[in-house]
Structure formats: C-alpha cells, structure tokens
JSON list of C-alpha atoms in Angstrom, two decimals:
[
{"chain": "A", "resi": 1, "resn": "MET", "atom": "CA", "xyz": [23.70, -26.28, 63.23]},
{"chain": "A", "resi": 2, "resn": "GLY", "atom": "CA", "xyz": [25.02, -24.69, 60.41]},
{"chain": "A", "resi": 3, "resn": "GLU", "atom": "CA", "xyz": [23.97, -25.02, 56.51]},
{"chain": "A", "resi": 4, "resn": "ARG", "atom": "CA", "xyz": [25.34, -27.26, 54.13]},
{"chain": "A", "resi": 5, "resn": "ARG", "atom": "CA", "xyz": [27.30, -26.03, 51.38]},
{"chain": "A", "resi": 6, "resn": "ARG", "atom": "CA", "xyz": [29.09, -27.21, 47.88]},
{"chain": "A", "resi": 7, "resn": "CYS", "atom": "CA", "xyz": [32.29, -26.52, 47.72]},
{"chain": "A", "resi": 8, "resn": "THR", "atom": "CA", "xyz": [34.12, -26.92, 43.87]},
{"chain": "A", "resi": 9, "resn": "ILE", "atom": "CA", "xyz": [36.92, -29.19, 42.91]},
{"chain": "A", "resi": 10, "resn": "GLU", "atom": "CA", "xyz": [39.65, -25.75, 42.57]},
{"chain": "A", "resi": 11, "resn": "TYR", "atom": "CA", "xyz": [37.43, -24.22, 46.18]},
{"chain": "A", "resi": 12, "resn": "LYS", "atom": "CA", "xyz": [39.23, -27.88, 48.19]},
{"chain": "A", "resi": 13, "resn": "ARG", "atom": "CA", "xyz": [42.75, -27.54, 46.23]},
{"chain": "A", "resi": 14, "resn": "GLU", "atom": "CA", "xyz": [43.68, -24.00, 47.86]},
{"chain": "A", "resi": 15, "resn": "ALA", "atom": "CA", "xyz": [42.25, -25.03, 51.07]},
{"chain": "A", "resi": 16, "resn": "VAL", "atom": "CA", "xyz": [44.22, -28.29, 51.02]},
{"chain": "A", "resi": 17, "resn": "ALA", "atom": "CA", "xyz": [47.01, -26.17, 49.27]},
{"chain": "A", "resi": 18, "resn": "MET", "atom": "CA", "xyz": [47.03, -23.69, 52.45]},
{"chain": "A", "resi": 19, "resn": "LEU", "atom": "CA", "xyz": [48.66, -26.73, 54.97]},
{"chain": "A", "resi": 20, "resn": "ASP", "atom": "CA", "xyz": [51.75, -26.52, 52.59]},
{"chain": "A", "resi": 21, "resn": "ALA", "atom": "CA", "xyz": [52.46, -23.45, 53.82]},
{"chain": "A", "resi": 22, "resn": "PRO", "atom": "CA", "xyz": [55.30, -22.97, 56.28]},
{"chain": "A", "resi": 23, "resn": "GLY", "atom": "CA", "xyz": [53.84, -21.99, 60.21]},
{"chain": "A", "resi": 24, "resn": "VAL", "atom": "CA", "xyz": [49.97, -22.46, 58.84]},
{"chain": "A", "resi": 25, "resn": "THR", "atom": "CA", "xyz": [48.21, -24.35, 61.03]},
{"chain": "A", "resi": 26, "resn": "VAL", "atom": "CA", "xyz": [44.40, -26.14, 60.04]},
{"chain": "A", "resi": 27, "resn": "HIS", "atom": "CA", "xyz": [42.88, -24.36, 62.89]},
{"chain": "A", "resi": 28, "resn": "GLN", "atom": "CA", "xyz": [44.15, -20.67, 61.18]},
{"chain": "A", "resi": 29, "resn": "ILE", "atom": "CA", "xyz": [42.98, -22.16, 57.94]},
{"chain": "A", "resi": 30, "resn": "THR", "atom": "CA", "xyz": [39.96, -23.61, 59.11]},
{"chain": "A", "resi": 31, "resn": "THR", "atom": "CA", "xyz": [39.02, -20.19, 60.55]},
{"chain": "A", "resi": 32, "resn": "GLU", "atom": "CA", "xyz": [39.56, -17.96, 57.41]},
{"chain": "A", "resi": 33, "resn": "LEU", "atom": "CA", "xyz": [37.78, -20.43, 54.96]},
{"chain": "A", "resi": 34, "resn": "GLY", "atom": "CA", "xyz": [34.58, -21.11, 57.66]},
{"chain": "A", "resi": 35, "resn": "ILE", "atom": "CA", "xyz": [35.23, -24.49, 57.56]},
{"chain": "A", "resi": 36, "resn": "GLY", "atom": "CA", "xyz": [35.59, -27.33, 59.91]},
{"chain": "A", "resi": 37, "resn": "ALA", "atom": "CA", "xyz": [38.77, -29.04, 60.32]},
{"chain": "A", "resi": 38, "resn": "THR", "atom": "CA", "xyz": [37.15, -32.49, 59.58]},
{"chain": "A", "resi": 39, "resn": "ALA", "atom": "CA", "xyz": [36.07, -31.79, 56.31]},
{"chain": "A", "resi": 40, "resn": "LEU", "atom": "CA", "xyz": [39.96, -30.07, 55.69]},
{"chain": "A", "resi": 41, "resn": "GLY", "atom": "CA", "xyz": [41.56, -33.18, 56.15]},
{"chain": "A", "resi": 42, "resn": "ARG", "atom": "CA", "xyz": [38.73, -35.58, 54.41]},
{"chain": "A", "resi": 43, "resn": "TRP", "atom": "CA", "xyz": [39.39, -33.23, 51.09]},
{"chain": "A", "resi": 44, "resn": "ARG", "atom": "CA", "xyz": [43.63, -33.67, 52.38]},
{"chain": "A", "resi": 45, "resn": "ARG", "atom": "CA", "xyz": [43.18, -37.34, 52.03]},
{"chain": "A", "resi": 46, "resn": "LYS", "atom": "CA", "xyz": [41.51, -37.66, 49.17]},
{"chain": "A", "resi": 47, "resn": "LEU", "atom": "CA", "xyz": [43.47, -34.99, 47.23]},
{"chain": "A", "resi": 48, "resn": "ARG", "atom": "CA", "xyz": [46.41, -36.40, 47.65]}
]
C-alpha cells in the first residue's frame, strides 16, 4: 500500500478543474497526478 499524502486545497481545486478540459479522462488525470479515482471523485463532490 502507498504512503498517504496530504494535498492542499489549491492542489485539489486544480485537479478538479482538469475534469472540465475537453477530451480529458479521469484515468489520464489520476495517472498524471498519481492520485486515485476515488479521491478525485470525492474532491469533486466536496468542491462543487
């Protein structure tokens, strides 16, 4: 299991904003940032 990281609110906002880019998939974002899809979905629900 990986080590747990604390992400700043700014980092989370930037990651969620990437979801609005046309043609970008969740898989691409999570791979690029090294985060899980579940975390990204949770951030999206909390920040929107």
